[in-house]
PDB file of C-alpha atoms in Angstrom:
ATOM      1  CA  MET A   1      91.448  43.156  81.268  1.00  0.00           C
ATOM      2  CA  GLY A   2      93.263  40.531  79.137  1.00  0.00           C
ATOM      3  CA  VAL A   3      93.311  42.846  76.124  1.00  0.00           C
ATOM      4  CA  MET A   4      94.805  45.653  78.239  1.00  0.00           C
ATOM      5  CA  LYS A   5      97.564  43.345  79.507  1.00  0.00           C
ATOM      6  CA  LEU A   6      98.372  42.246  75.950  1.00  0.00           C
ATOM      7  CA  GLU A   7      98.405  45.855  74.708  1.00  0.00           C
ATOM      8  CA  ARG A   8     100.668  46.967  77.577  1.00  0.00           C
ATOM      9  CA  ALA A   9     103.069  44.079  76.927  1.00  0.00           C
ATOM     10  CA  TYR A  10     103.215  44.863  73.193  1.00  0.00           C
ATOM     11  CA  HIS A  11     103.668  48.574  73.871  1.00  0.00           C
ATOM     12  CA  SER A  12     106.419  48.112  76.458  1.00  0.00           C
ATOM     13  CA  ASN A  13     108.270  45.600  74.240  1.00  0.00           C
ATOM     14  CA  LYS A  14     108.232  48.048  71.324  1.00  0.00           C
ATOM     15  CA  VAL A  15     109.540  50.894  73.478  1.00  0.00           C
ATOM     16  CA  CYS A  16     112.335  48.597  74.746  1.00  0.00           C
ATOM     17  CA  VAL A  17     113.290  47.626  71.167  1.00  0.00           C
ATOM     18  CA  VAL A  18     113.514  51.308  70.218  1.00  0.00           C
ATOM     19  CA  ALA A  19     115.688  52.017  73.268  1.00  0.00           C
ATOM     20  CA  LEU A  20     118.017  49.099  72.484  1.00  0.00           C
ATOM     21  CA  LEU A  21     118.309  50.214  68.872  1.00  0.00           C
ATOM     22  CA  GLY A  22     119.252  53.683  70.095  1.00  0.00           C
ATOM     23  CA  LEU A  23     121.996  52.167  72.272  1.00  0.00           C
ATOM     24  CA  VAL A  24     123.300  50.229  69.256  1.00  0.00           C
ATOM     25  CA  MET A  25     123.402  53.503  67.317  1.00  0.00           C
ATOM     26  CA  LEU A  26     125.579  54.984  70.053  1.00  0.00           C
ATOM     27  CA  CYS A  27     128.031  52.073  69.806  1.00  0.00           C
ATOM     28  CA  ILE A  28     128.504  52.328  66.035  1.00  0.00           C
ATOM     29  CA  SER A  29     131.264  54.689  65.076  1.00  0.00           C
ATOM     30  CA  TYR A  30     129.849  57.674  63.237  1.00  0.00           C
ATOM     31  CA  GLN A  31     130.555  57.973  59.530  1.00  0.00           C
ATOM     32  CA  PRO A  32     129.680  61.312  57.951  1.00  0.00           C
ATOM     33  CA  ASP A  33     126.914  61.263  55.369  1.00  0.00           C
ATOM     34  CA  GLU A  34     125.971  57.664  56.228  1.00  0.00           C
ATOM     35  CA  LYS A  35     128.743  55.969  54.269  1.00  0.00           C
ATOM     36  CA  THR A  36     127.990  52.565  55.782  1.00  0.00           C
ATOM     37  CA  CYS A  37     124.891  50.521  54.966  1.00  0.00           C
ATOM     38  CA  ILE A  38     124.472  49.275  58.515  1.00  0.00           C
ATOM     39  CA  GLN A  39     124.468  52.808  59.892  1.00  0.00           C
ATOM     40  CA  PHE A  40     121.846  53.887  57.372  1.00  0.00           C
ATOM     41  CA  ALA A  41     119.681  50.807  58.036  1.00  0.00           C
ATOM     42  CA  ILE A  42     119.826  51.312  61.794  1.00  0.00           C
ATOM     43  CA  LYS A  43     118.972  55.007  61.444  1.00  0.00           C
ATOM     44  CA  VAL A  44     115.956  54.229  59.252  1.00  0.00           C
ATOM     45  CA  ALA A  45     114.761  51.472  61.589  1.00  0.00           C
ATOM     46  CA  TYR A  46     115.276  53.735  64.604  1.00  0.00           C
ATOM     47  CA  PHE A  47     113.304  56.559  62.995  1.00  0.00           C
ATOM     48  CA  LEU A  48     110.432  54.282  61.920  1.00  0.00           C
ATOM     49  CA  LEU A  49     110.228  52.533  65.293  1.00  0.00           C
ATOM     50  CA  SER A  50     110.344  55.879  67.101  1.00  0.00           C
ATOM     51  CA  ALA A  51     107.509  57.180  64.923  1.00  0.00           C
ATOM     52  CA  LEU A  52     105.497  54.006  65.545  1.00  0.00           C
ATOM     53  CA  SER A  53     106.204  54.279  69.268  1.00  0.00           C
ATOM     54  CA  LEU A  54     105.022  57.899  69.205  1.00  0.00           C
ATOM     55  CA  ILE A  55     101.731  56.876  67.589  1.00  0.00           C
ATOM     56  CA  VAL A  56     101.148  53.980  70.006  1.00  0.00           C
ATOM     57  CA  CYS A  57     101.967  56.156  73.031  1.00  0.00           C
ATOM     58  CA  VAL A  58      99.490  58.816  71.912  1.00  0.00           C
ATOM     59  CA  LEU A  59      96.821  56.136  71.409  1.00  0.00           C
ATOM     60  CA  ALA A  60      97.592  54.675  74.838  1.00  0.00           C
ATOM     61  CA  VAL A  61      97.206  58.132  76.403  1.00  0.00           C
ATOM     62  CA  ALA A  62      93.862  58.581  74.638  1.00  0.00           C
ATOM     63  CA  PHE A  63      92.589  55.149  75.718  1.00  0.00           C
ATOM     64  CA  ALA A  64      93.719  55.570  79.327  1.00  0.00           C
ATOM     65  CA  SER A  65      92.249  59.085  79.454  1.00  0.00           C
ATOM     66  CA  TYR A  66      88.903  57.814  78.197  1.00  0.00           C
ATOM     67  CA  ARG A  67      88.848  55.023  80.787  1.00  0.00           C
ATOM     68  CA  TYR A  68      89.896  57.464  83.517  1.00  0.00           C
ATOM     69  CA  SER A  69      87.061  59.837  82.616  1.00  0.00           C
ATOM     70  CA  GLN A  70      84.630  56.930  82.831  1.00  0.00           C
ATOM     71  CA  ILE A  71      85.932  55.690  86.180  1.00  0.00           C
ATOM     72  CA  THR A  72      85.720  59.137  87.761  1.00  0.00           C
ATOM     73  CA  GLN A  73      82.000  59.227  86.908  1.00  0.00           C
ATOM     74  CA  PHE A  74      81.230  55.767  88.346  1.00  0.00           C
ATOM     75  CA  THR A  75      78.736  55.241  91.119  1.00  0.00           C
ATOM     76  CA  CYS A  76      79.525  51.843  92.599  1.00  0.00           C
ATOM     77  CA  GLU A  77      77.801  49.460  94.963  1.00  0.00           C
ATOM     78  CA  ALA A  78      79.351  46.403  96.546  1.00  0.00           C
ATOM     79  CA  ILE A  79      77.680  43.023  96.234  1.00  0.00           C
ATOM     80  CA  PRO A  80      79.547  40.056  97.786  1.00  0.00           C
ATOM     81  CA  GLU A  81      82.736  39.663  95.689  1.00  0.00           C
ATOM     82  CA  ILE A  82      81.263  41.839  92.920  1.00  0.00           C
ATOM     83  CA  CYS A  83      81.478  45.561  92.427  1.00  0.00           C
ATOM     84  CA  ARG A  84      78.696  46.941  90.228  1.00  0.00           C
ATOM     85  CA  CYS A  85      79.328  50.394  88.833  1.00  0.00           C
ATOM     86  CA  LYS A  86      77.063  52.620  86.744  1.00  0.00           C
ATOM     87  CA  LEU A  87      77.891  55.733  84.799  1.00  0.00           C
ATOM     88  CA  ASP A  88      74.534  57.418  85.374  1.00  0.00           C
ATOM     89  CA  THR A  89      72.360  56.216  88.257  1.00  0.00           C
ATOM     90  CA  VAL A  90      69.302  58.188  87.104  1.00  0.00           C
ATOM     91  CA  ASP A  91      69.176  56.616  83.645  1.00  0.00           C
ATOM     92  CA  PRO A  92      67.814  53.028  83.824  1.00  0.00           C
ATOM     93  CA  LEU A  93      69.441  52.214  80.458  1.00  0.00           C
ATOM     94  CA  SER A  94      72.863  53.429  81.574  1.00  0.00           C
ATOM     95  CA  ARG A  95      75.777  51.096  81.013  1.00  0.00           C
ATOM     96  CA  THR A  96      76.621  48.929  83.999  1.00  0.00           C
ATOM     97  CA  PHE A  97      80.112  47.564  84.663  1.00  0.00           C
ATOM     98  CA  MET A  98      80.500  44.418  86.764  1.00  0.00           C
ATOM     99  CA  PHE A  99      83.882  43.755  88.360  1.00  0.00           C
ATOM    100  CA  GLN A 100      84.128  40.246  89.769  1.00  0.00           C
ATOM    101  CA  ASN A 101      86.423  39.065  92.578  1.00  0.00           C
ATOM    102  CA  VAL A 102      86.609  42.587  94.015  1.00  0.00           C
ATOM    103  CA  LEU A 103      86.120  42.891  97.758  1.00  0.00           C
ATOM    104  CA  ASP A 104      86.054  46.674  97.932  1.00  0.00           C
ATOM    105  CA  CYS A 105      84.775  49.074  95.257  1.00  0.00           C
ATOM    106  CA  ALA A 106      87.413  51.596  96.336  1.00  0.00           C
ATOM    107  CA  ASP A 107      89.921  49.397  94.516  1.00  0.00           C
ATOM    108  CA  ILE A 108      88.163  50.270  91.277  1.00  0.00           C
ATOM    109  CA  THR A 109      87.365  53.934  91.901  1.00  0.00           C
ATOM    110  CA  SER A 110      90.636  55.003  93.550  1.00  0.00           C
ATOM    111  CA  THR A 111      93.423  52.476  93.000  1.00  0.00           C
ATOM    112  CA  PHE A 112      92.664  51.745  89.364  1.00  0.00           C
ATOM    113  CA  SER A 113      92.144  55.428  88.587  1.00  0.00           C
ATOM    114  CA  LEU A 114      95.548  56.201  90.142  1.00  0.00           C
ATOM    115  CA  TYR A 115      97.067  53.441  88.002  1.00  0.00           C
ATOM    116  CA  LEU A 116      95.496  55.002  84.904  1.00  0.00           C
ATOM    117  CA  LEU A 117      96.834  58.456  85.827  1.00  0.00           C
ATOM    118  CA  ILE A 118     100.347  57.042  86.171  1.00  0.00           C
ATOM    119  CA  GLN A 119      99.938  55.270  82.835  1.00  0.00           C
ATOM    120  CA  ILE A 120      98.787  58.518  81.194  1.00  0.00           C
ATOM    121  CA  VAL A 121     101.797  60.452  82.521  1.00  0.00           C
ATOM    122  CA  LEU A 122     104.349  57.784  81.556  1.00  0.00           C
ATOM    123  CA  ASN A 123     102.901  57.290  78.063  1.00  0.00           C
ATOM    124  CA  LEU A 124     102.810  61.046  77.553  1.00  0.00           C
ATOM    125  CA  LEU A 125     106.461  61.242  78.571  1.00  0.00           C
ATOM    126  CA  ALA A 126     107.343  58.416  76.156  1.00  0.00           C
ATOM    127  CA  ALA A 127     105.407  60.186  73.378  1.00  0.00           C
ATOM    128  CA  ILE A 128     107.337  63.416  74.001  1.00  0.00           C
ATOM    129  CA  VAL A 129     110.654  61.536  73.854  1.00  0.00           C
ATOM    130  CA  GLY A 130     109.563  59.751  70.660  1.00  0.00           C
ATOM    131  CA  PHE A 131     108.569  63.057  69.105  1.00  0.00           C
ATOM    132  CA  ALA A 132     111.901  64.622  70.085  1.00  0.00           C
ATOM    133  CA  VAL A 133     113.819  61.720  68.516  1.00  0.00           C
ATOM    134  CA  CYS A 134     111.819  61.949  65.285  1.00  0.00           C
ATOM    135  CA  PHE A 135     112.192  65.728  65.193  1.00  0.00           C
ATOM    136  CA  VAL A 136     115.960  65.699  65.692  1.00  0.00           C
ATOM    137  CA  MET A 137     116.507  62.892  63.180  1.00  0.00           C
ATOM    138  CA  TRP A 138     114.278  64.555  60.566  1.00  0.00           C
ATOM    139  CA  LYS A 139     115.911  67.938  60.977  1.00  0.00           C
ATOM    140  CA  ASP A 140     119.379  66.375  60.922  1.00  0.00           C
ATOM    141  CA  ARG A 141     118.613  64.498  57.705  1.00  0.00           C
ATOM    142  CA  TYR A 142     116.738  67.060  55.650  1.00  0.00           C
ATOM    143  CA  GLN A 143     117.753  70.447  57.012  1.00  0.00           C
ATOM    144  CA  ILE A 144     120.792  72.080  58.474  1.00  0.00           C
ATOM    145  CA  PHE A 145     120.271  71.401  62.149  1.00  0.00           C
ATOM    146  CA  TYR A 146     123.036  71.282  64.713  1.00  0.00           C
ATOM    147  CA  VAL A 147     122.663  70.072  68.273  1.00  0.00           C
ATOM    148  CA  GLY A 148     125.256  69.909  70.961  1.00  0.00           C
ATOM    149  CA  ILE A 149     127.964  72.217  72.143  1.00  0.00           C
ATOM    150  CA  ARG A 150     129.871  74.299  69.673  1.00  0.00           C
ATOM    151  CA  PHE A 151     133.601  73.909  70.216  1.00  0.00           C
ATOM    152  CA  HIS A 152     135.958  76.610  68.994  1.00  0.00           C
ATOM    153  CA  SER A 153     139.390  75.428  67.991  1.00  0.00           C
ATOM    154  CA  LEU A 154     142.426  77.221  66.724  1.00  0.00           C
ATOM    155  CA  THR A 155     142.714  74.805  63.780  1.00  0.00           C
ATOM    156  CA  ALA A 156     139.035  74.471  62.845  1.00  0.00           C
ATOM    157  CA  PRO A 157     137.367  77.002  60.546  1.00  0.00           C
ATOM    158  CA  GLU A 158     135.037  79.465  62.266  1.00  0.00           C
ATOM    159  CA  GLY A 159     131.791  78.143  60.699  1.00  0.00           C
ATOM    160  CA  GLN A 160     132.121  74.447  61.600  1.00  0.00           C
ATOM    161  CA  GLN A 161     129.899  72.940  64.247  1.00  0.00           C
ATOM    162  CA  GLN A 162     129.610  69.486  65.664  1.00  0.00           C
ATOM    163  CA  LYS A 163     126.804  67.565  63.932  1.00  0.00           C
ATOM    164  CA  VAL A 164     124.867  64.721  65.563  1.00  0.00           C
TER     165      VAL A 164
END
């Protein structure tokens, strides 16, 4: 459990750093073609941190999904202040999980599995957002890719669009 807490803290801190860096990018006045060094450095850091966040979120989804699939197959029995769960009750060599300081095994089989489902959904959502950020930044940098609303003006040429 200590490793999971450390991983969650590291993961949530990284996602917060990426979000703060994105807010800083919004505050910097936009210079076309990255004419300022600070704008370029922040864009590169934002892209790399978003890509790293995407990878970590996908790994967190995989880990939580694996643990959820294990917990749904548990057969548990309560011993005073211990919950002993087995994956396969027929197999005598099956792996046994001992949860100490647990009064009710339903905390493990229902509450913890609900927590893992919520973690899967939230990490999947964060991975989708990270992918969208990386996709938009990559397309904006290396291909002609316009996002946003196209404004028509009497003074602007017909082919110009607003670029992010």
